[in-house]
Short mmCIF file of C-alpha atoms and ligand atoms in Angstrom, two decimals:
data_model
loop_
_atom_site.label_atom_id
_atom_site.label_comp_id
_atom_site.label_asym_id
_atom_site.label_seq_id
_atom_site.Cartn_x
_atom_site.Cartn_y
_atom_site.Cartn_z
CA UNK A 1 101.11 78.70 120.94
CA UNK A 2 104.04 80.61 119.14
CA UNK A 3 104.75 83.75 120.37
CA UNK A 4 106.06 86.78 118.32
CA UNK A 5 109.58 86.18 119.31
CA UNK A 6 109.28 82.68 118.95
CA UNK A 7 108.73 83.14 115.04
CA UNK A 8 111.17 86.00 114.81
CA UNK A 9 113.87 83.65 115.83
CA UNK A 10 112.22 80.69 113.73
CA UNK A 11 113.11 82.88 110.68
CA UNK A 12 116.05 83.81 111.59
CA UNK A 13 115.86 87.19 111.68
CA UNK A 14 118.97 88.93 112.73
CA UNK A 15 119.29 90.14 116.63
CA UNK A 16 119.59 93.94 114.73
CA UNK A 17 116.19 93.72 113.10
CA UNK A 18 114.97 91.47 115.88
CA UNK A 19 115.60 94.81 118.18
CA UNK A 20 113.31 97.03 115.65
CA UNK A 21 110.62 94.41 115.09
CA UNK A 22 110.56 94.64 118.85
CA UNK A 23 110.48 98.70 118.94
CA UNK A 24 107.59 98.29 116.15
CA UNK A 25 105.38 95.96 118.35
CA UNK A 26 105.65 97.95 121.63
CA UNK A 27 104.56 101.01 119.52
CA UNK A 28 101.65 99.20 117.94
CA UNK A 29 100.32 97.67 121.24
CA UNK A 30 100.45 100.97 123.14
CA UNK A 31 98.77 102.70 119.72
CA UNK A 32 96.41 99.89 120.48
CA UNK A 33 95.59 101.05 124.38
CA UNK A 34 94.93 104.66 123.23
CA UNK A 35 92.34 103.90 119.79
CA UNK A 36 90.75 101.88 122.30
CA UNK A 37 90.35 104.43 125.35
CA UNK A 38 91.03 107.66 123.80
CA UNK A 39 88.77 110.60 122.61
CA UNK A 40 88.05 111.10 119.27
CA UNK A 41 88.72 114.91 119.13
CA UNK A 42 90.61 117.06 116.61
CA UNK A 43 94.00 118.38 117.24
CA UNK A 44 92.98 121.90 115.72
CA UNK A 45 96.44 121.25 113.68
CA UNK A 46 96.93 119.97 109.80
CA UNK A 47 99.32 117.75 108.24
CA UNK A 48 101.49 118.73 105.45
CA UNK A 49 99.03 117.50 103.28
CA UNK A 50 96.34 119.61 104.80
CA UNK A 51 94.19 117.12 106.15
CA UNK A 52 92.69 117.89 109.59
CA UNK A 53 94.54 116.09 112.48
CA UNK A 54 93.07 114.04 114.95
CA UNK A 55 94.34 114.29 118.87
CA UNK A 56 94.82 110.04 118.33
CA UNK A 57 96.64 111.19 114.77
CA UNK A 58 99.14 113.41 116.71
CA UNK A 59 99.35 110.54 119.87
CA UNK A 60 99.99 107.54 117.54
CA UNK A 61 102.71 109.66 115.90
CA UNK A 62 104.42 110.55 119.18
CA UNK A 63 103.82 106.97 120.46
CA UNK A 64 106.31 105.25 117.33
CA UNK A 65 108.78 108.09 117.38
CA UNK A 66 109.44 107.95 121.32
CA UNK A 67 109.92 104.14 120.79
CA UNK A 68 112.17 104.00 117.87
CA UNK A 69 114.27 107.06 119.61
CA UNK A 70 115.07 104.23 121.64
CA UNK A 71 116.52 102.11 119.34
CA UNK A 72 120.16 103.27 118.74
CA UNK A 73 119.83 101.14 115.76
CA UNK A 74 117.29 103.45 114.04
CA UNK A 75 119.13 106.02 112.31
CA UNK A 76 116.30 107.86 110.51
CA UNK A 77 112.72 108.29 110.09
CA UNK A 78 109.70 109.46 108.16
CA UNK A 79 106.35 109.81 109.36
CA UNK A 80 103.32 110.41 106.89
CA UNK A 81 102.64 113.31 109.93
CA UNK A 82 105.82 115.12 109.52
CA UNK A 83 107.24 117.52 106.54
CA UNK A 84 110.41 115.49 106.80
CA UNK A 85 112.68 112.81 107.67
CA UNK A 86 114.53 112.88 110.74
CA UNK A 87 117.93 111.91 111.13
CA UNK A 88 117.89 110.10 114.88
CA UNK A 89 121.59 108.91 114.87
CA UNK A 90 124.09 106.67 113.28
CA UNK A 91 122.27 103.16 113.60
CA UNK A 92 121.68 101.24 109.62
CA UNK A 93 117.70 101.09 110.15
CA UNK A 94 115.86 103.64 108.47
CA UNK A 95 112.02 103.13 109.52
CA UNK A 96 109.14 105.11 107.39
CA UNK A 97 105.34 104.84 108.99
CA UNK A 98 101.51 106.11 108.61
CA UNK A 99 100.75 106.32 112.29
CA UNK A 100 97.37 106.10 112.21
CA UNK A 101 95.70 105.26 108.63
CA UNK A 102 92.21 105.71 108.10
CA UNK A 103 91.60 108.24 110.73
CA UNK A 104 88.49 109.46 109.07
CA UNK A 105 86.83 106.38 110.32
CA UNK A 106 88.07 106.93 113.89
CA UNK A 107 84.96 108.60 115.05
CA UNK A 108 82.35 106.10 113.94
CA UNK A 109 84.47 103.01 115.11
CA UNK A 110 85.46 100.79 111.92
CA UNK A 111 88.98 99.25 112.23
CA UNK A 112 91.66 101.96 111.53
CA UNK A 113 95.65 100.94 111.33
CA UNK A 114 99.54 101.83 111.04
CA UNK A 115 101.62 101.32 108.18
CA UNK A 116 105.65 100.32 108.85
CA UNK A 117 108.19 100.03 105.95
CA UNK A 118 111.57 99.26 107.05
CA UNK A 119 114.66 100.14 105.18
CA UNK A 120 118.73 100.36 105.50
CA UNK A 121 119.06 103.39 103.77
CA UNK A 122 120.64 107.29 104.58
CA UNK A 123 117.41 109.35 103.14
CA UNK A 124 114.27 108.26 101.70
CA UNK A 125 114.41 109.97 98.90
CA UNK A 126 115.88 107.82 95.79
CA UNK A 127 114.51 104.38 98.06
CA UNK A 128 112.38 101.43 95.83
CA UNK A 129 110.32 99.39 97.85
CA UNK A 130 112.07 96.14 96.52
CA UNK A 131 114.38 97.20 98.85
CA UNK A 132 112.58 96.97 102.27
CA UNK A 133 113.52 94.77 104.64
CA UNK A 134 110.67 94.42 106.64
CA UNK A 135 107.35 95.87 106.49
CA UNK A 136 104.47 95.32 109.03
CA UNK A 137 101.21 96.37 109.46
CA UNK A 138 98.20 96.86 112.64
CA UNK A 139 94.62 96.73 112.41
CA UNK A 140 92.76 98.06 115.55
CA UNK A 141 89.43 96.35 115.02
CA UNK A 142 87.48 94.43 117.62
CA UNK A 143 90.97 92.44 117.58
CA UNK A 144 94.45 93.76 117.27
CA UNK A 145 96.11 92.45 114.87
CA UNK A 146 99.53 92.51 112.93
CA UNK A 147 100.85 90.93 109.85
CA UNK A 148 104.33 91.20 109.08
CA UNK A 149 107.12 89.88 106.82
CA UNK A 150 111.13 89.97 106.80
CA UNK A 151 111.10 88.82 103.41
CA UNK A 152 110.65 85.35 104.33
CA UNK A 153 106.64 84.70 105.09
CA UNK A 154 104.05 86.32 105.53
CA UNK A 155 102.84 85.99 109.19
CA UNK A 156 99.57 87.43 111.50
CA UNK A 157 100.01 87.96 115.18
CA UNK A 158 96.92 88.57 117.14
CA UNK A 159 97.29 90.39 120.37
CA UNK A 160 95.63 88.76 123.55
CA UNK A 161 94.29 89.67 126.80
CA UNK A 162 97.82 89.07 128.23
CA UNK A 163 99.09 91.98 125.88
CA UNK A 164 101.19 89.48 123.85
CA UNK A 165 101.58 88.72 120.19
CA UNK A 166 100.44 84.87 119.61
CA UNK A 167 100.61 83.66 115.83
CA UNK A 168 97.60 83.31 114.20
CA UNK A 169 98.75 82.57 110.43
CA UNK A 170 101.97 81.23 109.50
CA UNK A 171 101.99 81.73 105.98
CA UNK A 172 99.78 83.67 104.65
CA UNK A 173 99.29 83.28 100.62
CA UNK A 174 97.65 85.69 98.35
CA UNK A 175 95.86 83.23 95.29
CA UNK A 176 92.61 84.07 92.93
CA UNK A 177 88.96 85.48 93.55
CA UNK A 178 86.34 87.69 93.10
CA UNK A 179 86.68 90.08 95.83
CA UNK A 180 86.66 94.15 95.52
CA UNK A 181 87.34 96.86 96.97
CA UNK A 182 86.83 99.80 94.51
CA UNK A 183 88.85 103.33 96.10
CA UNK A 184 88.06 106.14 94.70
CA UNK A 185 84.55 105.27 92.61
CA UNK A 186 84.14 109.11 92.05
CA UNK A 187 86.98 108.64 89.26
CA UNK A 188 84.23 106.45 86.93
CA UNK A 189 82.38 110.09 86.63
CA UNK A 190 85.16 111.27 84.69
CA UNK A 191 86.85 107.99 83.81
CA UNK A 192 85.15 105.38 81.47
CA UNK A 193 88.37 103.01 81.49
CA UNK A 194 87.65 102.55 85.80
CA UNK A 195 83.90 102.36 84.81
CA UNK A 196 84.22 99.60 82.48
CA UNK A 197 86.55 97.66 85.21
CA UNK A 198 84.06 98.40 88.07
CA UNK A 199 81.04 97.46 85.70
CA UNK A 200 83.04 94.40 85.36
CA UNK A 201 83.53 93.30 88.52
CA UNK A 202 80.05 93.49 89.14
CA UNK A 203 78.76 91.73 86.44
CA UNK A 204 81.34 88.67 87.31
CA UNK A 205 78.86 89.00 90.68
CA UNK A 206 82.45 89.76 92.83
CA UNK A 207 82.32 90.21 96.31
CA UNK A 208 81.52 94.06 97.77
CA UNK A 209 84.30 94.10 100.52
CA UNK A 210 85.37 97.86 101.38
CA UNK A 211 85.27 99.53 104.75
CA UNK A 212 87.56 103.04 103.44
CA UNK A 213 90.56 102.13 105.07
CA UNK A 214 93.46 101.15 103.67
CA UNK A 215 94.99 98.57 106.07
CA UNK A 216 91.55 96.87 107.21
CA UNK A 217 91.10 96.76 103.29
CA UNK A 218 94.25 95.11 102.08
CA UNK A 219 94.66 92.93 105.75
CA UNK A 220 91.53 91.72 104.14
CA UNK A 221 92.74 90.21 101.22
CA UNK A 222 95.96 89.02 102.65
CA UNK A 223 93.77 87.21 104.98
CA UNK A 224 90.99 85.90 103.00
CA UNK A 225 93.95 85.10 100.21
CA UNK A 226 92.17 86.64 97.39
CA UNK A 227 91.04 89.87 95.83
CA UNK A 228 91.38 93.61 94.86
CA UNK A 229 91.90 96.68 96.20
CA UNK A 230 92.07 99.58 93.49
CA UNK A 231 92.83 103.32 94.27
CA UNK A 232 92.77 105.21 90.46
CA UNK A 233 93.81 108.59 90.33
CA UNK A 234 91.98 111.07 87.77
CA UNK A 235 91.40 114.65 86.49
CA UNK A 236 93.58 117.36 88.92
CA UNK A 237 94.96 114.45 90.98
CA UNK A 238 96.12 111.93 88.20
CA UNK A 239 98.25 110.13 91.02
CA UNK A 240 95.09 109.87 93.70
CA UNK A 241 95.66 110.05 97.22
CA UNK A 242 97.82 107.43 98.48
CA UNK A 243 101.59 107.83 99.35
CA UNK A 244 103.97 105.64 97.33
CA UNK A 245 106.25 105.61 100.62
CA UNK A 246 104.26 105.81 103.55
CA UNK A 247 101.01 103.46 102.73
CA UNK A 248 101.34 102.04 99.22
CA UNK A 249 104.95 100.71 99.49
CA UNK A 250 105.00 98.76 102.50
CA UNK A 251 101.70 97.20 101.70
CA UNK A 252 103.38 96.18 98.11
CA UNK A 253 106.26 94.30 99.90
CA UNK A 254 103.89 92.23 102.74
CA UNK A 255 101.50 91.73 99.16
CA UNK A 256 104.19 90.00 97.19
CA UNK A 257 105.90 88.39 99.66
CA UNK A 258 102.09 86.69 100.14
CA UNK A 259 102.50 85.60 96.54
CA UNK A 260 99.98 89.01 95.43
CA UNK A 261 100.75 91.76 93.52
CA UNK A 262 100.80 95.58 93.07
CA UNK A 263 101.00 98.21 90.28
CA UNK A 264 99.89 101.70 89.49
CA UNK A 265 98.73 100.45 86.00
CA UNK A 266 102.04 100.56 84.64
CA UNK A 267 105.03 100.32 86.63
CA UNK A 268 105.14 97.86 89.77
CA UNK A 269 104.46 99.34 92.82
CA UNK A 270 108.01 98.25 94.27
CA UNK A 271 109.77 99.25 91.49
CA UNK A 272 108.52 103.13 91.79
CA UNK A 273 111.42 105.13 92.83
CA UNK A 274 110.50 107.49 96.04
CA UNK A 275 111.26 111.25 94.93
CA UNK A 276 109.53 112.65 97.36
CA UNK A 277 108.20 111.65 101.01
CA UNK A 278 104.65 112.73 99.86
CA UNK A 279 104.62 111.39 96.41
CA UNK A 280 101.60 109.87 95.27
CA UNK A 281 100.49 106.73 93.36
CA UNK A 282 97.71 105.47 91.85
CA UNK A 283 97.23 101.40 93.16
CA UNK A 284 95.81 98.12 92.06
CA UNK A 285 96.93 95.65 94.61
CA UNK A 286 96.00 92.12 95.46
CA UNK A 287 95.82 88.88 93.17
CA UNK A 288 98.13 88.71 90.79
CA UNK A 289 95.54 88.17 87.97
CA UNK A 290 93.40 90.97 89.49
CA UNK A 291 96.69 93.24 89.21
CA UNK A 292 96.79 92.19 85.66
CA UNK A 293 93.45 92.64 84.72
CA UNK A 294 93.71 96.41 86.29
CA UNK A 295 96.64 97.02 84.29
CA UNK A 296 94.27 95.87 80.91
CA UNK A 297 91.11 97.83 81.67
CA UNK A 298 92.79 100.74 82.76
CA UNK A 299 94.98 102.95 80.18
P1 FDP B 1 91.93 108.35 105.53
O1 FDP B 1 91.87 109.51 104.62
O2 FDP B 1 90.68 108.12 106.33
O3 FDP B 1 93.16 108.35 106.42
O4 FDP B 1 95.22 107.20 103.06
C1 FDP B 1 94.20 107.48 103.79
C2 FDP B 1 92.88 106.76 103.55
O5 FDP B 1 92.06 107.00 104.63
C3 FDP B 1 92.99 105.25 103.31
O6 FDP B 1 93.09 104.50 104.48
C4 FDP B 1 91.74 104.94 102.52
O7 FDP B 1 91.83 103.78 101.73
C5 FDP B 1 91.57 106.17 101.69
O8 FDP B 1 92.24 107.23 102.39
C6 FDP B 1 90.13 106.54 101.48
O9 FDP B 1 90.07 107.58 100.61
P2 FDP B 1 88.78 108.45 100.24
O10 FDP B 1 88.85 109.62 101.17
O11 FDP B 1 88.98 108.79 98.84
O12 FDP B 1 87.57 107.62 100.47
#
């Protein structure tokens, strides 16, 4: 069985991003030991976006930015946690993350995740995701899982008993179906153009596949190489919920690089300049011709 390492080196990934890879994994397998064993209590704090935290929220956070605070090659960060980015040093890696995505679903037990994005770059602000070099994401589920790409496949790691990575898919590829998973359905009651889409998947008799998390969402598709997952924005919040940077980006670049695809209706996903660490996008993301049949129904 091929370990983590083992495929790192088959794809010749340089020793440099070799070393954060590595920082990334030891993060997500001790992230892994605390959703598992943890309580499920809030932190009595709020992010900057004024969501409640979660004690596992605030852990998973502290967890990725001890470990890449040992990596001299990381020179800066940005956590969806934190206001904003945080210059560690001198080293060419710049490293963006969602510690812990989906905590809402935390306390009744459906598979929550992180979110990496990896970058060369000085600041965030001004980066395209076109120009990550890595991204990876975990699922904590009954499995752990990861699913990563350095722009060269798109591979999933499952963590065993042994607490190593073994590979589980060597190249994973994104093609056509009719699977859905419709974010934000409370935009239809104001939004007849997301109505029309949802009323269509429906009566093409797609697949119902949503569990409300992001990562456990798209993993899905990438692993079941087909589908949608749509995340509209409407009324006051015309750009919905999820954060070009922190979520939407680095699931973009593992998405394409699985032959998928992802836009906000317009504009490709990766193409979407970063202004802001918190800026917000609207997302259709998945099969190519489910990207481009979003980008029809919806004006
Ligand atoms: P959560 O608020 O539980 O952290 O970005 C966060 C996210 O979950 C995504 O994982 C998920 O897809 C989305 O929000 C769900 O949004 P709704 O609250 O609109 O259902």
């Amino acid at each position: 069985m091929k370990t983590f390492c083992d495929c790192l080196n088959e794809n010749a990934v340089s020793e440099e991003l070799f070393s954060v890879f590595t920082s990334l994994k030891n993060a997500v397998k001790e992230i892994s030991r605390v959703v598992k064993t943890s309580g499920t209590e809030k932190a009595g704090t709020q992010n900057i976006y004024g969501e409640d935290q979660l004690a596992l929220d605030v852990l998973a956070d502290k967890i990725i930015m001890d470990e890449l605070k040992k990596n001299p090659l990381v020179g800066l960060v940005a956590s969806e946690e934190l206001p904003d980015e945080v210059k560690l040093g001198d080293g060419e890696y710049a490293v963006c993350y969602d510690p812990l995505d989906g905590s809402s679903l935390v306390d009744v037990n459906l598979a929550v995740g992180t979110i990496f994005g990896v970058y060369k770059r000085k600041t965030f602000v001004g980066a395209k995701g076109n120009e990550q070099v890595a991204a990876l994401i975990a699922v904590y589920g009954p499995r752990t899982t990861v699913v990563l790409t350095s722009g060269k496949r798109v591979q999933e790691f499952v963590l065993g008993s042994d607490n190593k990575f073994v590979l589980a898919n060597d190249d994973i590829k994104i093609e056509e179906g009719k699977m859905f998973a419709p974010g934000n359905l409370r935009a239809v009651s104001e939004r007849a153009d997301y109505m029309n889409l949802v009323d269509y998947w429906c009566k093409e008799k797609y697949t119902l596949r949503y569990s409300g998390g992001m990562v456990p969402d798209i993993n899905q598709i990438l692993l079941k190489g087909k589908g949608i997952f749509s995340y509209p924005g409407y009324g006051d919040v015309p750009d919905g919920k999820l954060r070009l940077l922190f979520e939407c980006a680095p699931m973009a670049f593992l998405v394409t690089q699985a032959g998928g695809a992802a836009s906000d209706g317009n504009v490709e996903i990766l193409e979407k300049v970063v202004e802001k660490l918190d800026q917000r996008t609207p997302i259709y993301i998945g099969s190519k011709g489910e990207v481009e049949r979003c980008c029809k129904f919806l004006q």
